[in-house]
Amino acid sequence: MFKYLMPTKVICGENSLKENKNELILGTRCMIVTGRTSGLKSGALGDVTEVLKEKGIEYVIYDFIGNNPTIEECYEGGKRAKEAGCDFLIGIGGGSPLDATKAIAVYAVNDMDMYEIFEGNFKNKPLPMAAIPTTAGTGSETTPYSILTLHKINNKQSFSHPDVFYKVAFLDGRYTVKLPLQVARNTAIDAMSHLLEGFTDKKASRGSDYIALEGLRIIGKYADNLKMGNFTVDVCTNLLWAASLGGIVISQTGTTIVHSMGYALTYYKDIPHGMANGLLLGEYMERANKVMPEKVKLAMDALGMSIEEFKAFLKECLPCEVSFTEEELIKWSEVSIKAKNVPVCPFEVTREDELEIYKKCLL
Ligand code: NAP
Ligand code: FE
């Protein structure tokens, strides 16, 4: 038996917003949630405001979302959306603004303590949301997850709820074609990580596996573009679709230890999320290969690489100058072994195993 849920309408293709303007209008008054620069740099903010003006929809812009959004930024956004009387939200940006939009949608209609959001039992249905991703990585536009930075616990923590799926997502490579190369690589590797973790996860099913393989085939096809840094709008639209497929996959399966171990690298060392995963992903696939060689072969064939070639690809795409100490790795493994992603890992993993993975990948 397996369950499959994917309630988001995805509109994928060049000019997907301009040709489907009515789909963006989910209410009468809107808050646009975006990063400090991504909305403007991608061109998506200009396109969205043009549509809202044309349709006579009033809007406010909340462009204070930083990388790895904090719970405080989202709580404040919720307060402002409520004060402005907004009844729908549009998230524009990478995973950070898209995740923040989900939390803001909850806070805007619920009088609740900031931390209660992690309990997932809010009384009122979150505001409806539209997503415009400007990175091709997290797949947040097709997941019910929001990952927030929580300084209280010195880590990132996620909440998940079926009511925070976006109603609609517009995927258009025009918004990612000018991404800085390292951001494009990091985010594509995050998408690979979702597809590979989801495919090898104990919760993987027929409902997720064929989607994961399709996503891997697409990214594999454009591996050279990621290495060389040459992108067209069409390539970028395809990479956005692959990232959304990664989101669909992890919506069914969740992620495994690559993600839970990666959070410490981001929190303590400011390593971008996708790069953090990528530093650990090769070793993870080696270990998965020991317990499920046939499945790993399917995944690698879809990517068009052997595990060795995949590791070389990751190394080439992820120059990381950060240094780590054994003490740090010991501390992080003590925390990450308690994550809920651990039991779904395809191989047995103890704190000592996680420490060994950290050491092998980072020292
Ligand atoms: P991000 O933090 O959203 O953005 C990274 C950087 O890229 C930011 O500086 C951003 O600028 C910039 N940027 C974004 N789009 C751009 C564009 N088109 N042109 C130029 N610059 C652009 O990175 P991300 O990797 O997409 O998202 C990471 C976050 O998503 C993490 O918090 C991670 O935990 C979360 N995540 C969520 C899920 C999920 O299922 N919900 C899954 C995986 C990861 P601005 O600062 O101006 O925005
Ligand atoms: Fe991720």
Coordinates of C-alpha atoms and ligand atoms in Angstrom, one line a residue:
M1 CA 0.0 0.0 0.0
F2 CA 1.1 3.6 -0.6
K3 CA -0.3 7.0 -0.5
Y4 CA 0.2 9.8 -3.0
L5 CA -0.7 13.4 -2.5
M6 CA 0.2 16.3 -4.8
P7 CA -2.4 19.1 -4.6
T8 CA -0.4 21.9 -6.2
K9 CA -1.2 23.0 -9.8
V10 CA 2.1 23.4 -11.6
I11 CA 2.3 25.6 -14.7
C12 CA 5.6 25.0 -16.4
G13 CA 7.1 26.8 -19.4
E14 CA 8.4 30.1 -20.6
N15 CA 6.0 32.9 -19.9
S16 CA 3.8 30.6 -17.8
L17 CA 2.7 33.5 -15.6
K18 CA 2.0 36.0 -18.5
E19 CA -0.1 33.4 -20.3
N20 CA -2.0 32.3 -17.1
K21 CA -2.6 35.5 -15.3
N22 CA -5.9 34.6 -13.7
E23 CA -4.3 31.6 -12.0
L24 CA -2.3 34.0 -9.9
I25 CA -5.3 35.7 -8.4
L26 CA -6.2 33.7 -5.2
G27 CA -8.0 36.5 -3.4
T28 CA -8.7 40.2 -3.3
R29 CA -5.7 41.7 -1.4
C30 CA -2.2 40.3 -1.6
M31 CA 1.1 40.2 0.3
I32 CA 4.1 39.4 -1.9
V33 CA 6.8 37.6 0.1
T34 CA 10.3 37.7 -1.3
G35 CA 14.1 38.0 -0.5
R36 CA 16.0 41.2 -0.4
T37 CA 17.1 40.9 -4.0
S38 CA 15.9 37.7 -5.7
G39 CA 12.4 39.1 -6.6
L40 CA 14.0 42.0 -8.5
K41 CA 17.0 40.3 -9.9
S42 CA 15.0 37.4 -11.3
G43 CA 12.5 39.7 -13.0
A44 CA 9.6 37.8 -11.3
L45 CA 8.6 40.6 -9.0
G46 CA 8.1 43.0 -11.9
D47 CA 6.0 40.4 -13.8
V48 CA 3.9 39.7 -10.7
T49 CA 3.2 43.4 -9.8
E50 CA 2.3 44.1 -13.5
V51 CA -0.3 41.3 -13.4
L52 CA -1.7 42.5 -10.0
K53 CA -2.0 46.0 -11.3
E54 CA -3.7 44.9 -14.4
K55 CA -6.2 42.8 -12.4
G56 CA -6.9 45.7 -9.9
I57 CA -5.5 43.7 -6.9
E58 CA -4.0 45.8 -4.1
Y59 CA -0.7 44.4 -2.7
V60 CA 2.0 45.0 -0.1
I61 CA 5.5 43.7 -0.5
Y62 CA 7.4 42.0 2.4
D63 CA 11.0 41.7 1.1
F64 CA 12.8 41.0 4.4
I65 CA 13.4 37.2 4.0
G66 CA 17.0 36.3 4.4
N67 CA 18.7 33.0 3.6
N68 CA 17.6 30.2 5.8
P69 CA 14.7 32.2 7.1
T70 CA 14.3 32.7 10.9
I71 CA 11.0 32.1 12.6
E72 CA 11.0 35.8 13.8
E73 CA 11.0 37.1 10.1
C74 CA 8.0 34.9 9.4
Y75 CA 6.1 35.9 12.6
E76 CA 6.6 39.5 11.7
G77 CA 5.4 38.8 8.2
G78 CA 2.3 37.2 9.5
K79 CA 1.6 40.2 11.7
R80 CA 2.0 42.6 8.7
A81 CA -0.2 40.5 6.4
K82 CA -2.9 40.5 9.1
E83 CA -2.6 44.3 9.6
A84 CA -2.8 44.9 5.8
G85 CA -5.9 42.7 5.5
C86 CA -4.3 40.3 3.0
D87 CA -6.3 37.3 2.0
F88 CA -3.7 35.6 -0.2
L89 CA 0.1 35.4 -0.6
I90 CA 2.6 35.2 -3.4
G91 CA 6.0 33.8 -2.6
I92 CA 8.8 34.7 -5.0
G93 CA 12.4 33.5 -4.5
G94 CA 14.5 30.5 -3.6
G95 CA 13.5 28.0 -1.0
S96 CA 14.0 30.6 1.7
P97 CA 11.2 33.0 0.7
L98 CA 9.1 30.1 -0.5
D99 CA 9.3 28.4 2.9
A100 CA 8.8 31.6 4.8
T101 CA 5.6 32.3 2.8
K102 CA 4.1 29.1 4.2
A103 CA 4.8 30.1 7.8
I104 CA 3.5 33.6 7.1
A105 CA 0.3 32.1 5.7
V106 CA -0.3 30.3 9.0
Y107 CA 0.6 33.2 11.3
A108 CA -1.5 35.7 9.3
V109 CA -4.8 33.9 10.3
N110 CA -3.9 32.3 13.7
D111 CA -3.3 34.1 17.0
M112 CA -0.7 31.8 18.2
D113 CA 2.6 31.6 20.0
M114 CA 5.5 31.7 17.5
Y115 CA 6.8 28.2 18.4
E116 CA 3.3 26.6 18.3
I117 CA 3.7 26.3 14.5
F118 CA 5.8 23.2 14.9
E119 CA 3.0 21.4 16.6
G120 CA 1.0 21.7 13.3
N121 CA -2.4 22.0 15.0
F122 CA -3.3 25.6 14.0
K123 CA -7.1 26.4 14.2
N124 CA -7.6 28.4 11.0
K125 CA -6.7 27.3 7.5
P126 CA -3.6 29.1 6.2
L127 CA -4.0 31.8 3.5
P128 CA -3.9 30.5 -0.1
M129 CA -0.5 30.9 -1.7
A130 CA 1.0 31.0 -5.2
A131 CA 4.8 30.3 -5.8
I132 CA 7.3 31.6 -8.2
P133 CA 10.6 29.8 -7.7
T134 CA 13.7 31.8 -8.7
T135 CA 16.1 28.9 -7.9
A136 CA 15.8 25.4 -9.2
G137 CA 16.5 23.3 -6.1
T138 CA 14.4 23.0 -3.0
G139 CA 11.1 22.1 -4.7
S140 CA 9.4 24.0 -1.9
E141 CA 6.7 25.0 -4.4
T142 CA 5.5 21.3 -4.3
T143 CA 6.1 20.3 -0.7
P144 CA 4.1 20.7 2.5
Y145 CA 7.4 21.6 4.4
S146 CA 8.8 24.8 5.7
I147 CA 12.3 24.8 7.2
L148 CA 13.0 27.6 9.6
T149 CA 16.1 28.7 11.5
L150 CA 15.5 28.5 15.2
H151 CA 18.3 30.2 17.2
K152 CA 16.6 28.8 20.4
I153 CA 17.9 25.3 19.5
N154 CA 20.9 26.4 17.4
N155 CA 19.5 24.5 14.4
K156 CA 16.9 24.5 11.7
Q157 CA 13.5 22.9 12.3
S158 CA 10.8 22.0 9.9
F159 CA 7.0 22.1 10.2
S160 CA 4.8 20.2 7.8
H161 CA 1.1 20.4 7.1
P162 CA -1.1 19.5 4.1
D163 CA -2.7 22.9 4.2
V164 CA 0.6 24.6 3.3
F165 CA 0.9 23.1 -0.1
Y166 CA 0.9 26.0 -2.6
K167 CA -2.3 26.2 -4.7
V168 CA -0.3 27.0 -7.8
A169 CA 3.3 27.3 -8.9
F170 CA 4.7 29.0 -12.0
L171 CA 7.9 27.5 -13.3
D172 CA 9.7 29.7 -15.8
G173 CA 13.4 29.5 -16.7
R174 CA 13.5 33.2 -17.4
Y175 CA 13.6 33.7 -13.7
T176 CA 16.6 31.4 -13.0
V177 CA 18.7 31.9 -16.2
K178 CA 20.8 34.6 -14.6
L179 CA 21.4 32.9 -11.3
P180 CA 25.0 33.1 -10.1
L181 CA 26.7 29.9 -11.2
Q182 CA 27.5 28.7 -7.7
V183 CA 23.8 29.2 -6.6
A184 CA 22.6 27.3 -9.7
R185 CA 25.0 24.4 -8.8
N186 CA 24.1 24.3 -5.1
T187 CA 20.4 24.3 -5.8
A188 CA 20.5 21.7 -8.5
I189 CA 22.5 19.5 -6.1
D190 CA 19.8 20.0 -3.5
A191 CA 17.3 18.8 -6.1
M192 CA 19.5 15.8 -6.8
S193 CA 19.7 15.2 -3.1
H194 CA 15.8 15.2 -2.7
L195 CA 15.5 12.8 -5.7
L196 CA 18.2 10.4 -4.4
E197 CA 17.2 10.4 -0.8
G198 CA 13.6 10.0 -1.7
F199 CA 14.4 7.2 -4.1
T200 CA 16.5 5.3 -1.5
D201 CA 14.3 6.2 1.5
K202 CA 12.4 3.4 3.3
K203 CA 9.2 5.3 2.5
A204 CA 9.9 5.2 -1.3
S205 CA 7.0 3.6 -3.2
R206 CA 5.7 3.2 -6.8
G207 CA 4.0 6.5 -6.1
S208 CA 7.4 8.3 -5.9
D209 CA 10.0 6.1 -7.6
Y210 CA 9.2 6.8 -11.2
I211 CA 9.0 10.5 -10.5
A212 CA 12.4 10.4 -8.9
L213 CA 13.9 8.6 -11.9
E214 CA 12.5 11.2 -14.3
G215 CA 13.9 14.0 -12.2
L216 CA 17.3 12.3 -12.1
R217 CA 17.2 11.8 -15.9
I218 CA 16.6 15.5 -16.4
I219 CA 19.4 16.7 -14.1
G220 CA 21.7 14.1 -15.5
K221 CA 21.0 15.4 -19.0
Y222 CA 22.1 18.9 -17.9
A223 CA 25.1 17.9 -15.7
D224 CA 27.5 19.4 -18.3
N225 CA 25.6 22.7 -18.3
L226 CA 26.0 22.8 -14.5
K227 CA 29.7 22.1 -14.8
M228 CA 30.4 24.6 -17.6
G229 CA 27.9 27.2 -16.5
N230 CA 26.1 27.6 -19.8
F231 CA 22.3 27.9 -19.5
T232 CA 19.5 28.8 -21.8
V233 CA 15.9 29.6 -20.7
D234 CA 14.8 26.2 -21.9
V235 CA 17.5 24.3 -19.9
C236 CA 16.6 26.4 -16.8
T237 CA 12.9 25.6 -17.2
N238 CA 13.7 21.9 -17.4
L239 CA 15.9 22.2 -14.3
L240 CA 13.0 23.9 -12.5
W241 CA 10.7 21.0 -13.5
A242 CA 13.3 18.5 -12.1
A243 CA 13.4 20.4 -8.8
S244 CA 9.6 20.4 -8.6
L245 CA 9.7 16.7 -9.2
G246 CA 12.2 16.4 -6.3
G247 CA 9.6 18.3 -4.2
I248 CA 6.9 15.9 -5.2
V249 CA 9.1 12.9 -4.3
I250 CA 10.0 14.2 -0.8
S251 CA 6.4 15.1 -0.2
Q252 CA 5.7 11.4 -0.3
T253 CA 8.9 10.1 1.3
G254 CA 10.6 12.8 3.3
T255 CA 14.4 13.1 3.2
T256 CA 17.0 11.0 5.1
I257 CA 20.2 11.7 6.9
V258 CA 21.9 13.8 4.2
H259 CA 19.4 16.6 5.0
S260 CA 19.4 16.2 8.8
M261 CA 23.2 16.1 8.9
G262 CA 23.5 19.0 6.5
Y263 CA 21.6 21.4 8.7
A264 CA 24.5 21.8 11.1
L265 CA 26.8 22.8 8.3
T266 CA 24.5 25.5 7.3
Y267 CA 23.7 26.7 10.8
Y268 CA 27.2 26.8 12.2
K269 CA 29.3 27.3 9.0
D270 CA 26.9 29.2 6.8
I271 CA 27.4 26.7 4.0
P272 CA 24.5 27.0 1.5
H273 CA 21.9 24.2 2.0
G274 CA 22.5 22.5 -1.4
M275 CA 26.2 22.5 -0.9
A276 CA 25.9 21.1 2.6
N277 CA 23.9 18.2 1.2
G278 CA 26.3 17.7 -1.7
L279 CA 29.3 17.4 0.6
L280 CA 27.7 14.4 2.2
L281 CA 25.7 12.9 -0.7
G282 CA 28.5 10.9 -2.4
E283 CA 29.3 8.9 0.8
Y284 CA 25.6 8.4 1.4
M285 CA 25.2 6.8 -2.0
E286 CA 28.2 4.6 -1.4
R287 CA 26.6 3.3 1.7
A288 CA 23.1 2.9 0.1
N289 CA 24.8 0.9 -2.6
K290 CA 25.9 -1.7 -0.1
V291 CA 22.3 -2.4 1.0
M292 CA 20.4 -1.8 -2.3
P293 CA 22.8 -2.1 -5.2
E294 CA 20.0 -2.7 -7.8
K295 CA 18.1 0.4 -6.8
V296 CA 21.2 2.6 -6.7
K297 CA 22.2 1.3 -10.1
L298 CA 18.8 2.5 -11.4
A299 CA 19.3 5.9 -9.9
M300 CA 22.9 6.2 -11.3
D301 CA 21.8 5.0 -14.7
A302 CA 19.1 7.7 -14.7
L303 CA 21.7 10.3 -13.9
G304 CA 24.0 8.8 -16.5
M305 CA 27.0 8.5 -14.1
S306 CA 28.7 5.8 -12.0
I307 CA 29.0 6.5 -8.2
E308 CA 32.6 7.5 -8.8
E309 CA 31.7 9.9 -11.6
F310 CA 28.9 11.3 -9.4
K311 CA 31.4 12.0 -6.6
A312 CA 33.8 13.7 -9.1
F313 CA 30.8 15.8 -10.4
L314 CA 30.0 16.9 -6.8
K315 CA 33.6 17.7 -6.1
E316 CA 33.9 19.8 -9.2
C317 CA 30.7 21.7 -8.6
L318 CA 31.2 22.3 -4.9
P319 CA 34.4 24.1 -4.1
C320 CA 34.3 24.4 -0.3
E321 CA 37.0 26.2 1.6
V322 CA 35.5 25.8 5.0
S323 CA 37.5 23.8 7.6
F324 CA 36.1 21.7 10.3
T325 CA 37.3 20.3 13.6
E326 CA 36.7 16.8 15.0
E327 CA 35.0 18.4 18.1
E328 CA 32.5 20.1 15.9
L329 CA 31.7 16.9 14.0
I330 CA 31.2 15.0 17.3
K331 CA 28.8 17.7 18.6
W332 CA 26.8 17.7 15.3
S333 CA 26.5 13.9 15.1
E334 CA 25.1 13.9 18.7
V335 CA 22.3 16.2 17.5
S336 CA 21.7 14.9 14.0
I337 CA 21.3 11.3 15.1
K338 CA 18.1 12.3 17.0
A339 CA 16.5 13.6 13.8
K340 CA 13.3 12.0 12.5
N341 CA 15.0 11.4 9.1
V342 CA 17.2 8.7 10.7
P343 CA 14.8 5.7 10.9
V344 CA 13.9 6.0 7.2
C345 CA 17.6 5.7 6.1
P346 CA 18.0 2.6 4.0
F347 CA 21.0 1.4 6.0
E348 CA 21.5 1.1 9.8
V349 CA 23.0 4.3 11.2
T350 CA 24.3 5.0 14.7
R351 CA 25.8 8.2 16.1
E352 CA 29.3 6.6 15.4
D353 CA 28.3 6.0 11.8
E354 CA 27.2 9.6 11.3
L355 CA 30.5 10.8 12.9
E356 CA 32.3 8.6 10.5
I357 CA 30.4 10.0 7.5
Y358 CA 31.1 13.6 8.6
K359 CA 34.8 12.8 9.1
K360 CA 35.1 11.1 5.7
C361 CA 33.4 13.9 3.9
L362 CA 34.7 17.0 5.7
L363 CA 38.1 16.4 7.3
Ligands
NAP1 P1 17.8 30.8 -1.0 O1 18.3 30.9 0.4 O2 16.4 30.9 -1.2 O3 18.7 31.7 -1.9 C1 20.1 31.7 -2.0 C2 20.6 33.0 -2.6 O4 20.3 33.1 -4.0 C3 20.1 34.2 -1.9 O5 21.1 35.1 -1.7 C4 19.1 34.8 -2.9 O6 18.9 36.2 -2.9 C5 19.7 34.4 -4.2 N1 18.8 34.2 -5.4 C6 17.7 33.5 -5.4 N2 17.1 33.6 -6.7 C7 17.9 34.4 -7.4 C8 17.9 34.8 -8.7 N3 17.0 34.4 -9.6 N4 19.0 35.6 -9.2 C9 19.9 36.0 -8.3 N5 20.0 35.6 -7.0 C10 19.0 34.8 -6.6 O7 18.4 29.3 -1.5 P2 17.7 28.0 -1.8 O8 18.7 27.0 -1.9 O9 16.7 28.1 -3.0 O10 16.8 27.7 -0.5 C11 17.3 27.2 0.6 C12 16.3 27.1 1.7 O11 15.3 26.2 1.4 C13 16.9 26.6 3.0 O12 16.4 27.3 4.1 C14 16.5 25.1 3.0 O13 16.4 24.6 4.3 C15 15.1 25.2 2.4 N6 14.6 24.0 1.8 C16 13.3 23.7 1.8 C17 12.7 22.5 1.3 C18 11.3 22.3 1.4 O14 10.8 21.2 1.1 N7 10.5 23.3 1.7 C19 13.6 21.6 0.7 C20 14.9 21.9 0.7 C21 15.4 23.0 1.2 P3 17.8 36.9 -1.8 O15 18.5 36.8 -0.5 O16 17.7 38.2 -2.3 O17 16.6 36.0 -1.8
FE2 FE 16.8 20.4 0.5

